Amino acid sequence: MRLQFGDCTLDSDTREITRRGKSVHVEPKAYQLLELLLDSRPKALSKDELLDALWPRTFVSEPALSRLVSLLRDALGDGTKEPRLIRTVHRFGYAFCGDVERIAGPSPRSGGDGLHCRLLMGDRQVPLTEGENLIGRDPDSAVWIDKASVSRRHARIRVGNDTAILEDLGSRNGTSVNGSRIESPTTLATGDSIKVGATTLVFRASRGLGTTASEISSHVSGPAGRRS
């Protein structure tokens, strides 16, 4: 589904925001905030509702939400004094106030060879966005793991058009792929088992919108290489 508002478009299939035809990078929590506000429009959502939805089962103070709203407004070219898209409801919360049009037809990139990646953690499935996806105990992480064995900024996965590369960020307990601790950026293949601290994740990747995962080549050269 694609929604257009002002000079921006949100594509829920590719989890991408564009402004004036150019891709706009926002952190996963900011993207989730935008989806929440769009889904509820024109209803205003309280700060407590948004905090509970964005950071379930954990305490996060209001400034963290304010920071996300500010990041989102900057990305969308929205202002605080005369907002066109995100309205502050004084002493309550926020609401989406812009005109929204649903764009018919498939996403421009949905039928192509774009890489769609996700991590499986038990019965939980976490989609990864293009660009950097932080894994850690920090509540703002794309893959949030609230366990003592996981560092706040433990590892990250960079997703590109053709590859997904895992990198440990100097974590205390390390990051392993298929039982081997990684010491340098490592290209992932679908089905790889990733151990972050004491938590095991399974990496999956597919092309287009199909449900059958396509294997990513496990042999690359250079500093992002891995066993061949």
Short mmCIF file of N, CA and C in Angstrom, two decimals, residues 33-208:
data_model
loop_
_atom_site.label_atom_id
_atom_site.label_comp_id
_atom_site.label_asym_id
_atom_site.label_seq_id
_atom_site.Cartn_x
_atom_site.Cartn_y
_atom_site.Cartn_z
N LEU A 33 6.40 5.15 14.08
CA LEU A 33 5.60 6.27 14.57
C LEU A 33 4.74 6.85 13.46
N LEU A 34 5.33 7.03 12.28
CA LEU A 34 4.57 7.57 11.15
C LEU A 34 3.41 6.64 10.79
N GLU A 35 3.66 5.33 10.76
CA GLU A 35 2.59 4.38 10.46
C GLU A 35 1.46 4.47 11.49
N LEU A 36 1.83 4.59 12.77
CA LEU A 36 0.82 4.69 13.82
C LEU A 36 -0.06 5.92 13.64
N LEU A 37 0.57 7.05 13.36
CA LEU A 37 -0.19 8.29 13.19
C LEU A 37 -1.06 8.25 11.94
N LEU A 38 -0.53 7.66 10.86
CA LEU A 38 -1.32 7.56 9.63
C LEU A 38 -2.51 6.62 9.82
N ASP A 39 -2.28 5.50 10.48
CA ASP A 39 -3.36 4.53 10.68
C ASP A 39 -4.49 5.10 11.53
N SER A 40 -4.16 6.02 12.44
CA SER A 40 -5.16 6.55 13.38
C SER A 40 -5.77 7.88 12.93
N ARG A 41 -5.25 8.46 11.85
CA ARG A 41 -5.70 9.78 11.43
C ARG A 41 -7.22 9.83 11.24
N PRO A 42 -7.87 10.94 11.57
CA PRO A 42 -7.32 12.18 12.15
C PRO A 42 -7.29 12.15 13.69
N LYS A 43 -7.56 10.98 14.26
CA LYS A 43 -7.57 10.86 15.72
C LYS A 43 -6.20 11.17 16.29
N ALA A 44 -6.19 11.89 17.41
CA ALA A 44 -4.95 12.17 18.12
C ALA A 44 -4.63 11.00 19.05
N LEU A 45 -3.37 10.62 19.09
CA LEU A 45 -2.91 9.56 19.98
C LEU A 45 -2.17 10.18 21.15
N SER A 46 -2.46 9.68 22.34
CA SER A 46 -1.81 10.23 23.53
C SER A 46 -0.35 9.79 23.57
N LYS A 47 0.43 10.51 24.35
CA LYS A 47 1.84 10.14 24.51
C LYS A 47 1.97 8.75 25.10
N ASP A 48 1.11 8.43 26.06
CA ASP A 48 1.16 7.10 26.67
C ASP A 48 0.87 6.01 25.66
N GLU A 49 -0.12 6.24 24.78
CA GLU A 49 -0.44 5.25 23.74
C GLU A 49 0.75 5.03 22.81
N LEU A 50 1.39 6.11 22.43
CA LEU A 50 2.52 6.01 21.51
C LEU A 50 3.72 5.35 22.19
N LEU A 51 3.99 5.71 23.42
CA LEU A 51 5.11 5.09 24.15
C LEU A 51 4.89 3.59 24.31
N ASP A 52 3.65 3.19 24.63
CA ASP A 52 3.35 1.77 24.81
C ASP A 52 3.49 1.00 23.50
N ALA A 53 3.10 1.64 22.39
CA ALA A 53 3.18 0.97 21.09
C ALA A 53 4.61 0.88 20.57
N LEU A 54 5.39 1.92 20.81
CA LEU A 54 6.75 1.97 20.28
C LEU A 54 7.75 1.23 21.15
N TRP A 55 7.53 1.26 22.47
CA TRP A 55 8.45 0.60 23.40
C TRP A 55 7.65 -0.26 24.37
N PRO A 56 7.08 -1.36 23.89
CA PRO A 56 6.24 -2.18 24.77
C PRO A 56 7.04 -2.80 25.91
N ARG A 57 6.42 -2.85 27.06
CA ARG A 57 6.96 -3.53 28.23
C ARG A 57 8.31 -2.96 28.68
N THR A 58 8.53 -1.68 28.43
CA THR A 58 9.75 -1.05 28.93
C THR A 58 9.46 0.41 29.22
N PHE A 59 10.21 0.99 30.16
CA PHE A 59 10.00 2.39 30.51
C PHE A 59 10.89 3.27 29.64
N VAL A 60 10.27 4.19 28.94
CA VAL A 60 10.99 5.18 28.15
C VAL A 60 10.34 6.53 28.43
N SER A 61 11.14 7.54 28.68
CA SER A 61 10.61 8.86 29.04
C SER A 61 10.09 9.61 27.81
N GLU A 62 9.28 10.63 28.06
CA GLU A 62 8.67 11.41 26.98
C GLU A 62 9.68 12.06 26.03
N PRO A 63 10.85 12.51 26.51
CA PRO A 63 11.81 13.11 25.56
C PRO A 63 12.20 12.19 24.41
N ALA A 64 12.19 10.88 24.64
CA ALA A 64 12.51 9.95 23.55
C ALA A 64 11.46 10.04 22.45
N LEU A 65 10.19 10.18 22.84
CA LEU A 65 9.12 10.34 21.85
C LEU A 65 9.24 11.68 21.14
N SER A 66 9.53 12.74 21.90
CA SER A 66 9.69 14.07 21.30
C SER A 66 10.82 14.07 20.27
N ARG A 67 11.90 13.34 20.59
CA ARG A 67 13.03 13.25 19.66
C ARG A 67 12.60 12.57 18.35
N LEU A 68 11.81 11.50 18.48
CA LEU A 68 11.34 10.80 17.28
C LEU A 68 10.46 11.70 16.43
N VAL A 69 9.56 12.44 17.07
CA VAL A 69 8.68 13.35 16.33
C VAL A 69 9.51 14.40 15.60
N SER A 70 10.53 14.93 16.27
CA SER A 70 11.40 15.93 15.65
C SER A 70 12.14 15.35 14.44
N LEU A 71 12.67 14.13 14.58
CA LEU A 71 13.35 13.48 13.46
C LEU A 71 12.41 13.27 12.29
N LEU A 72 11.18 12.85 12.60
CA LEU A 72 10.21 12.58 11.55
C LEU A 72 9.80 13.87 10.84
N ARG A 73 9.59 14.91 11.60
CA ARG A 73 9.25 16.20 10.97
C ARG A 73 10.37 16.69 10.07
N ASP A 74 11.60 16.56 10.50
CA ASP A 74 12.73 16.98 9.67
C ASP A 74 12.77 16.18 8.38
N ALA A 75 12.54 14.86 8.48
CA ALA A 75 12.59 14.00 7.29
C ALA A 75 11.48 14.33 6.30
N LEU A 76 10.32 14.73 6.82
CA LEU A 76 9.17 15.01 5.96
C LEU A 76 9.09 16.47 5.54
N GLY A 77 10.00 17.30 6.05
CA GLY A 77 9.98 18.72 5.72
C GLY A 77 8.83 19.44 6.38
N ASP A 78 8.43 18.98 7.57
CA ASP A 78 7.31 19.56 8.29
C ASP A 78 7.84 20.52 9.36
N GLY A 79 7.02 21.48 9.75
CA GLY A 79 7.44 22.44 10.75
C GLY A 79 6.70 22.27 12.06
N THR A 80 7.18 22.93 13.11
CA THR A 80 6.53 22.84 14.41
C THR A 80 5.54 23.98 14.63
N LYS A 81 5.84 25.17 14.11
CA LYS A 81 4.97 26.32 14.33
C LYS A 81 3.72 26.24 13.47
N GLU A 82 3.86 25.85 12.22
CA GLU A 82 2.72 25.70 11.31
C GLU A 82 2.79 24.32 10.66
N PRO A 83 2.51 23.27 11.42
CA PRO A 83 2.64 21.90 10.89
C PRO A 83 1.62 21.61 9.79
N ARG A 84 2.11 20.97 8.75
CA ARG A 84 1.23 20.54 7.66
C ARG A 84 0.86 19.06 7.80
N LEU A 85 1.68 18.31 8.56
CA LEU A 85 1.50 16.87 8.61
C LEU A 85 1.31 16.33 10.03
N ILE A 86 2.18 16.71 10.95
CA ILE A 86 2.12 16.17 12.31
C ILE A 86 1.80 17.31 13.28
N ARG A 87 0.64 17.21 13.91
CA ARG A 87 0.16 18.25 14.81
C ARG A 87 0.41 17.85 16.26
N THR A 88 0.95 18.79 17.03
CA THR A 88 1.11 18.58 18.47
C THR A 88 -0.19 18.94 19.18
N VAL A 89 -0.70 18.00 19.96
CA VAL A 89 -1.89 18.26 20.76
C VAL A 89 -1.41 18.58 22.17
N HIS A 90 -1.49 19.83 22.54
CA HIS A 90 -0.86 20.32 23.77
C HIS A 90 -1.30 19.51 24.98
N ARG A 91 -0.29 19.05 25.75
CA ARG A 91 -0.49 18.29 26.98
C ARG A 91 -1.21 16.96 26.74
N PHE A 92 -1.18 16.46 25.51
CA PHE A 92 -1.84 15.19 25.23
C PHE A 92 -0.98 14.28 24.37
N GLY A 93 -0.73 14.68 23.13
CA GLY A 93 0.01 13.80 22.24
C GLY A 93 0.16 14.39 20.85
N TYR A 94 -0.04 13.54 19.84
CA TYR A 94 0.19 13.97 18.45
C TYR A 94 -0.89 13.39 17.54
N ALA A 95 -1.09 14.06 16.40
CA ALA A 95 -2.05 13.58 15.40
C ALA A 95 -1.53 13.89 14.01
N PHE A 96 -1.91 13.06 13.05
CA PHE A 96 -1.56 13.34 11.64
C PHE A 96 -2.65 14.24 11.08
N CYS A 97 -2.26 15.41 10.57
CA CYS A 97 -3.23 16.41 10.14
C CYS A 97 -3.22 16.69 8.65
N GLY A 98 -2.37 16.01 7.89
CA GLY A 98 -2.27 16.27 6.46
C GLY A 98 -3.30 15.51 5.66
N ASP A 99 -3.51 15.95 4.42
CA ASP A 99 -4.38 15.23 3.48
C ASP A 99 -3.62 14.02 2.95
N VAL A 100 -4.28 12.87 2.93
CA VAL A 100 -3.64 11.63 2.52
C VAL A 100 -4.40 11.02 1.35
N GLU A 101 -3.66 10.61 0.34
CA GLU A 101 -4.26 9.96 -0.83
C GLU A 101 -3.64 8.59 -1.02
N ARG A 102 -4.48 7.60 -1.19
CA ARG A 102 -3.97 6.25 -1.45
C ARG A 102 -3.68 6.09 -2.94
N ILE A 103 -2.48 5.63 -3.26
CA ILE A 103 -2.06 5.47 -4.65
C ILE A 103 -2.33 4.03 -5.09
N ALA A 104 -3.11 3.89 -6.14
CA ALA A 104 -3.46 2.56 -6.64
C ALA A 104 -2.30 1.96 -7.41
N GLY A 105 -2.33 0.62 -7.54
CA GLY A 105 -1.32 -0.08 -8.31
C GLY A 105 -0.19 -0.58 -7.45
N PRO A 106 0.64 -1.48 -8.01
CA PRO A 106 1.75 -2.05 -7.24
C PRO A 106 2.84 -1.04 -6.97
N SER A 107 3.63 -1.29 -5.96
CA SER A 107 4.78 -0.43 -5.66
C SER A 107 5.76 -0.48 -6.81
N PRO A 108 6.41 0.63 -7.13
CA PRO A 108 7.35 0.65 -8.25
C PRO A 108 8.44 -0.39 -8.12
N ARG A 109 8.85 -0.72 -6.89
CA ARG A 109 9.96 -1.66 -6.69
C ARG A 109 9.50 -3.02 -6.20
N SER A 110 8.15 -3.19 -5.99
CA SER A 110 7.69 -4.41 -5.34
C SER A 110 7.82 -5.64 -6.20
N GLY A 111 7.85 -5.48 -7.51
CA GLY A 111 7.94 -6.64 -8.36
C GLY A 111 9.35 -6.91 -8.83
N GLY A 112 10.34 -6.12 -8.36
CA GLY A 112 11.70 -6.26 -8.82
C GLY A 112 12.49 -7.25 -8.01
N ASP A 113 13.80 -7.07 -8.09
CA ASP A 113 14.71 -8.02 -7.43
C ASP A 113 15.21 -7.49 -6.09
N GLY A 114 14.53 -6.48 -5.53
CA GLY A 114 14.96 -5.94 -4.25
C GLY A 114 15.00 -7.01 -3.17
N LEU A 115 15.92 -6.81 -2.24
CA LEU A 115 16.12 -7.79 -1.18
C LEU A 115 15.21 -7.46 0.00
N HIS A 116 14.45 -8.45 0.45
CA HIS A 116 13.56 -8.30 1.60
C HIS A 116 14.09 -9.21 2.71
N CYS A 117 14.56 -8.60 3.79
CA CYS A 117 15.23 -9.36 4.84
C CYS A 117 14.44 -9.29 6.15
N ARG A 118 14.61 -10.32 6.97
CA ARG A 118 13.97 -10.35 8.28
C ARG A 118 14.77 -11.26 9.20
N LEU A 119 14.55 -11.08 10.49
CA LEU A 119 15.17 -11.93 11.49
C LEU A 119 14.06 -12.66 12.25
N LEU A 120 14.28 -13.94 12.50
CA LEU A 120 13.34 -14.75 13.28
C LEU A 120 13.94 -14.95 14.66
N MET A 121 13.14 -14.64 15.69
CA MET A 121 13.57 -14.82 17.07
C MET A 121 12.43 -15.50 17.81
N GLY A 122 12.48 -16.84 17.88
CA GLY A 122 11.37 -17.60 18.42
C GLY A 122 10.17 -17.44 17.52
N ASP A 123 9.03 -17.01 18.07
CA ASP A 123 7.84 -16.78 17.27
C ASP A 123 7.72 -15.33 16.80
N ARG A 124 8.77 -14.56 17.03
CA ARG A 124 8.78 -13.15 16.63
C ARG A 124 9.53 -12.98 15.32
N GLN A 125 8.98 -12.17 14.42
CA GLN A 125 9.62 -11.91 13.13
C GLN A 125 9.83 -10.41 13.00
N VAL A 126 11.08 -10.01 12.76
CA VAL A 126 11.42 -8.59 12.70
C VAL A 126 11.89 -8.25 11.29
N PRO A 127 11.15 -7.41 10.55
CA PRO A 127 11.60 -7.01 9.21
C PRO A 127 12.78 -6.05 9.31
N LEU A 128 13.70 -6.15 8.37
CA LEU A 128 14.85 -5.25 8.30
C LEU A 128 14.65 -4.27 7.16
N THR A 129 15.01 -3.03 7.39
CA THR A 129 14.86 -2.01 6.36
C THR A 129 16.17 -1.83 5.60
N GLU A 130 16.07 -1.21 4.45
CA GLU A 130 17.28 -0.91 3.68
C GLU A 130 18.13 0.06 4.49
N GLY A 131 19.44 -0.18 4.50
CA GLY A 131 20.33 0.64 5.31
C GLY A 131 20.70 -0.06 6.59
N GLU A 132 20.97 0.71 7.64
CA GLU A 132 21.48 0.17 8.89
C GLU A 132 20.35 -0.26 9.83
N ASN A 133 20.48 -1.47 10.39
CA ASN A 133 19.54 -2.00 11.38
C ASN A 133 20.32 -2.38 12.63
N LEU A 134 20.12 -1.62 13.70
CA LEU A 134 20.86 -1.86 14.93
C LEU A 134 20.22 -2.99 15.73
N ILE A 135 21.06 -3.86 16.28
CA ILE A 135 20.63 -4.95 17.16
C ILE A 135 21.20 -4.66 18.54
N GLY A 136 20.35 -4.64 19.57
CA GLY A 136 20.89 -4.39 20.90
C GLY A 136 19.84 -4.19 21.96
N ARG A 137 20.30 -3.82 23.13
CA ARG A 137 19.44 -3.61 24.28
C ARG A 137 18.89 -2.19 24.34
N ASP A 138 19.42 -1.31 23.51
CA ASP A 138 18.90 0.05 23.42
C ASP A 138 17.47 0.00 22.89
N PRO A 139 16.51 0.63 23.59
CA PRO A 139 15.11 0.57 23.14
C PRO A 139 14.88 1.11 21.75
N ASP A 140 15.79 1.94 21.24
CA ASP A 140 15.64 2.47 19.89
C ASP A 140 16.16 1.53 18.81
N SER A 141 16.66 0.38 19.20
CA SER A 141 17.21 -0.56 18.22
C SER A 141 16.13 -1.10 17.30
N ALA A 142 16.50 -1.34 16.03
CA ALA A 142 15.57 -1.97 15.10
C ALA A 142 15.21 -3.36 15.58
N VAL A 143 16.20 -4.07 16.13
CA VAL A 143 15.98 -5.40 16.72
C VAL A 143 16.31 -5.27 18.21
N TRP A 144 15.28 -5.06 19.00
CA TRP A 144 15.46 -4.79 20.42
C TRP A 144 15.43 -6.11 21.20
N ILE A 145 16.50 -6.38 21.95
CA ILE A 145 16.60 -7.60 22.75
C ILE A 145 16.91 -7.18 24.18
N ASP A 146 15.95 -7.31 25.05
CA ASP A 146 16.09 -6.83 26.43
C ASP A 146 16.64 -7.95 27.31
N LYS A 147 17.92 -8.28 27.09
CA LYS A 147 18.59 -9.31 27.88
C LYS A 147 19.97 -8.82 28.30
N ALA A 148 20.38 -9.23 29.52
CA ALA A 148 21.64 -8.73 30.08
C ALA A 148 22.86 -9.14 29.25
N SER A 149 22.78 -10.27 28.53
CA SER A 149 23.93 -10.73 27.75
C SER A 149 24.12 -9.94 26.46
N VAL A 150 23.17 -9.06 26.14
CA VAL A 150 23.21 -8.27 24.91
C VAL A 150 23.61 -6.84 25.25
N SER A 151 24.59 -6.31 24.54
CA SER A 151 25.02 -4.94 24.75
C SER A 151 23.98 -3.96 24.21
N ARG A 152 24.05 -2.72 24.68
CA ARG A 152 23.07 -1.72 24.21
C ARG A 152 23.17 -1.53 22.69
N ARG A 153 24.37 -1.42 22.18
CA ARG A 153 24.61 -1.38 20.73
C ARG A 153 25.49 -2.58 20.41
N HIS A 154 24.87 -3.71 20.18
CA HIS A 154 25.60 -4.97 20.10
C HIS A 154 26.14 -5.24 18.69
N ALA A 155 25.27 -5.14 17.70
CA ALA A 155 25.66 -5.44 16.32
C ALA A 155 24.75 -4.68 15.38
N ARG A 156 25.08 -4.73 14.10
CA ARG A 156 24.19 -4.11 13.11
C ARG A 156 24.21 -4.92 11.83
N ILE A 157 23.11 -4.82 11.10
CA ILE A 157 23.01 -5.44 9.77
C ILE A 157 22.73 -4.34 8.77
N ARG A 158 23.60 -4.23 7.78
CA ARG A 158 23.40 -3.26 6.71
C ARG A 158 22.79 -3.98 5.51
N VAL A 159 21.59 -3.56 5.12
CA VAL A 159 20.89 -4.18 4.00
C VAL A 159 21.03 -3.30 2.76
N GLY A 160 21.53 -3.88 1.67
CA GLY A 160 21.64 -3.19 0.40
C GLY A 160 20.76 -3.85 -0.63
N ASN A 161 20.95 -3.51 -1.89
CA ASN A 161 20.14 -4.10 -2.95
C ASN A 161 20.40 -5.59 -3.11
N ASP A 162 21.65 -6.02 -2.87
CA ASP A 162 22.03 -7.40 -3.14
C ASP A 162 22.60 -8.13 -1.95
N THR A 163 22.94 -7.44 -0.87
CA THR A 163 23.61 -8.10 0.24
C THR A 163 23.08 -7.59 1.58
N ALA A 164 23.28 -8.41 2.59
CA ALA A 164 23.04 -8.01 3.97
C ALA A 164 24.30 -8.36 4.75
N ILE A 165 24.89 -7.36 5.38
CA ILE A 165 26.19 -7.54 6.03
C ILE A 165 26.06 -7.31 7.53
N LEU A 166 26.50 -8.30 8.31
CA LEU A 166 26.45 -8.26 9.77
C LEU A 166 27.80 -7.81 10.32
N GLU A 167 27.74 -6.91 11.32
CA GLU A 167 28.97 -6.41 11.94
C GLU A 167 28.77 -6.33 13.44
N ASP A 168 29.72 -6.86 14.20
CA ASP A 168 29.70 -6.70 15.65
C ASP A 168 30.21 -5.31 16.00
N LEU A 169 29.61 -4.67 17.01
CA LEU A 169 29.98 -3.30 17.36
C LEU A 169 30.79 -3.24 18.65
N GLY A 170 31.71 -4.19 18.80
CA GLY A 170 32.55 -4.22 19.99
C GLY A 170 31.78 -4.66 21.22
N SER A 171 30.83 -5.55 21.03
CA SER A 171 29.98 -6.01 22.13
C SER A 171 30.78 -6.79 23.17
N ARG A 172 30.22 -6.86 24.37
CA ARG A 172 30.90 -7.55 25.47
C ARG A 172 30.95 -9.07 25.24
N ASN A 173 29.86 -9.65 24.74
CA ASN A 173 29.77 -11.12 24.60
C ASN A 173 29.90 -11.61 23.16
N GLY A 174 30.11 -10.69 22.23
CA GLY A 174 30.39 -11.09 20.86
C GLY A 174 29.17 -11.49 20.05
N THR A 175 29.40 -11.68 18.74
CA THR A 175 28.37 -12.07 17.78
C THR A 175 28.90 -13.24 16.95
N SER A 176 28.09 -14.27 16.78
CA SER A 176 28.51 -15.46 16.02
C SER A 176 27.55 -15.73 14.88
N VAL A 177 28.09 -16.34 13.82
CA VAL A 177 27.29 -16.79 12.69
C VAL A 177 27.56 -18.28 12.49
N ASN A 178 26.53 -19.08 12.60
CA ASN A 178 26.64 -20.54 12.43
C ASN A 178 27.72 -21.12 13.35
N GLY A 179 27.79 -20.59 14.57
CA GLY A 179 28.71 -21.14 15.57
C GLY A 179 30.09 -20.54 15.59
N SER A 180 30.41 -19.68 14.62
CA SER A 180 31.75 -19.07 14.56
C SER A 180 31.66 -17.58 14.88
N ARG A 181 32.45 -17.15 15.86
CA ARG A 181 32.44 -15.75 16.26
C ARG A 181 33.03 -14.90 15.13
N ILE A 182 32.36 -13.81 14.79
CA ILE A 182 32.83 -12.98 13.69
C ILE A 182 33.76 -11.90 14.22
N GLU A 183 34.80 -11.60 13.46
CA GLU A 183 35.77 -10.58 13.83
C GLU A 183 35.76 -9.41 12.85
N SER A 184 35.02 -9.56 11.75
CA SER A 184 34.94 -8.51 10.74
C SER A 184 33.56 -8.57 10.10
N PRO A 185 33.16 -7.51 9.34
CA PRO A 185 31.86 -7.53 8.68
C PRO A 185 31.68 -8.80 7.85
N THR A 186 30.50 -9.43 7.98
CA THR A 186 30.26 -10.74 7.39
C THR A 186 28.96 -10.74 6.58
N THR A 187 29.05 -11.17 5.35
CA THR A 187 27.87 -11.24 4.49
C THR A 187 27.00 -12.43 4.89
N LEU A 188 25.71 -12.19 5.02
CA LEU A 188 24.78 -13.21 5.46
C LEU A 188 24.12 -13.93 4.29
N ALA A 189 23.81 -15.19 4.52
CA ALA A 189 23.02 -15.98 3.58
C ALA A 189 21.74 -16.41 4.28
N THR A 190 20.66 -16.54 3.53
CA THR A 190 19.39 -16.92 4.14
C THR A 190 19.52 -18.26 4.86
N GLY A 191 18.98 -18.32 6.07
CA GLY A 191 19.10 -19.52 6.89
C GLY A 191 20.22 -19.46 7.90
N ASP A 192 21.10 -18.44 7.82
CA ASP A 192 22.20 -18.33 8.78
C ASP A 192 21.66 -18.16 10.20
N SER A 193 22.31 -18.83 11.13
CA SER A 193 21.98 -18.70 12.54
C SER A 193 22.92 -17.69 13.17
N ILE A 194 22.36 -16.65 13.76
CA ILE A 194 23.14 -15.56 14.36
C ILE A 194 22.95 -15.63 15.87
N LYS A 195 24.06 -15.62 16.61
CA LYS A 195 23.97 -15.61 18.06
C LYS A 195 24.47 -14.26 18.57
N VAL A 196 23.59 -13.54 19.25
CA VAL A 196 23.90 -12.23 19.81
C VAL A 196 23.85 -12.37 21.32
N GLY A 197 25.01 -12.37 21.97
CA GLY A 197 25.02 -12.70 23.39
C GLY A 197 24.54 -14.12 23.56
N ALA A 198 23.46 -14.30 24.32
CA ALA A 198 22.88 -15.63 24.51
C ALA A 198 21.62 -15.84 23.67
N THR A 199 21.32 -14.90 22.78
CA THR A 199 20.09 -14.96 21.98
C THR A 199 20.40 -15.42 20.56
N THR A 200 19.61 -16.35 20.07
CA THR A 200 19.79 -16.87 18.72
C THR A 200 18.73 -16.30 17.78
N LEU A 201 19.18 -15.81 16.64
CA LEU A 201 18.32 -15.27 15.59
C LEU A 201 18.57 -16.05 14.31
N VAL A 202 17.57 -16.14 13.45
CA VAL A 202 17.73 -16.78 12.15
C VAL A 202 17.47 -15.73 11.07
N PHE A 203 18.41 -15.61 10.15
CA PHE A 203 18.30 -14.62 9.08
C PHE A 203 17.58 -15.22 7.88
N ARG A 204 16.62 -14.49 7.34
CA ARG A 204 15.90 -14.90 6.14
C ARG A 204 15.90 -13.76 5.14
N ALA A 205 16.00 -14.10 3.85
CA ALA A 205 15.96 -13.09 2.79
C ALA A 205 15.24 -13.65 1.59
N SER A 206 14.48 -12.78 0.91
CA SER A 206 13.78 -13.19 -0.31
C SER A 206 13.80 -12.04 -1.29
N ARG A 207 13.50 -12.36 -2.53
CA ARG A 207 13.47 -11.35 -3.59
C ARG A 207 12.02 -10.98 -3.88
N GLY A 208 11.78 -9.70 -4.23
CA GLY A 208 10.43 -9.28 -4.58
C GLY A 208 9.49 -9.53 -3.42
#
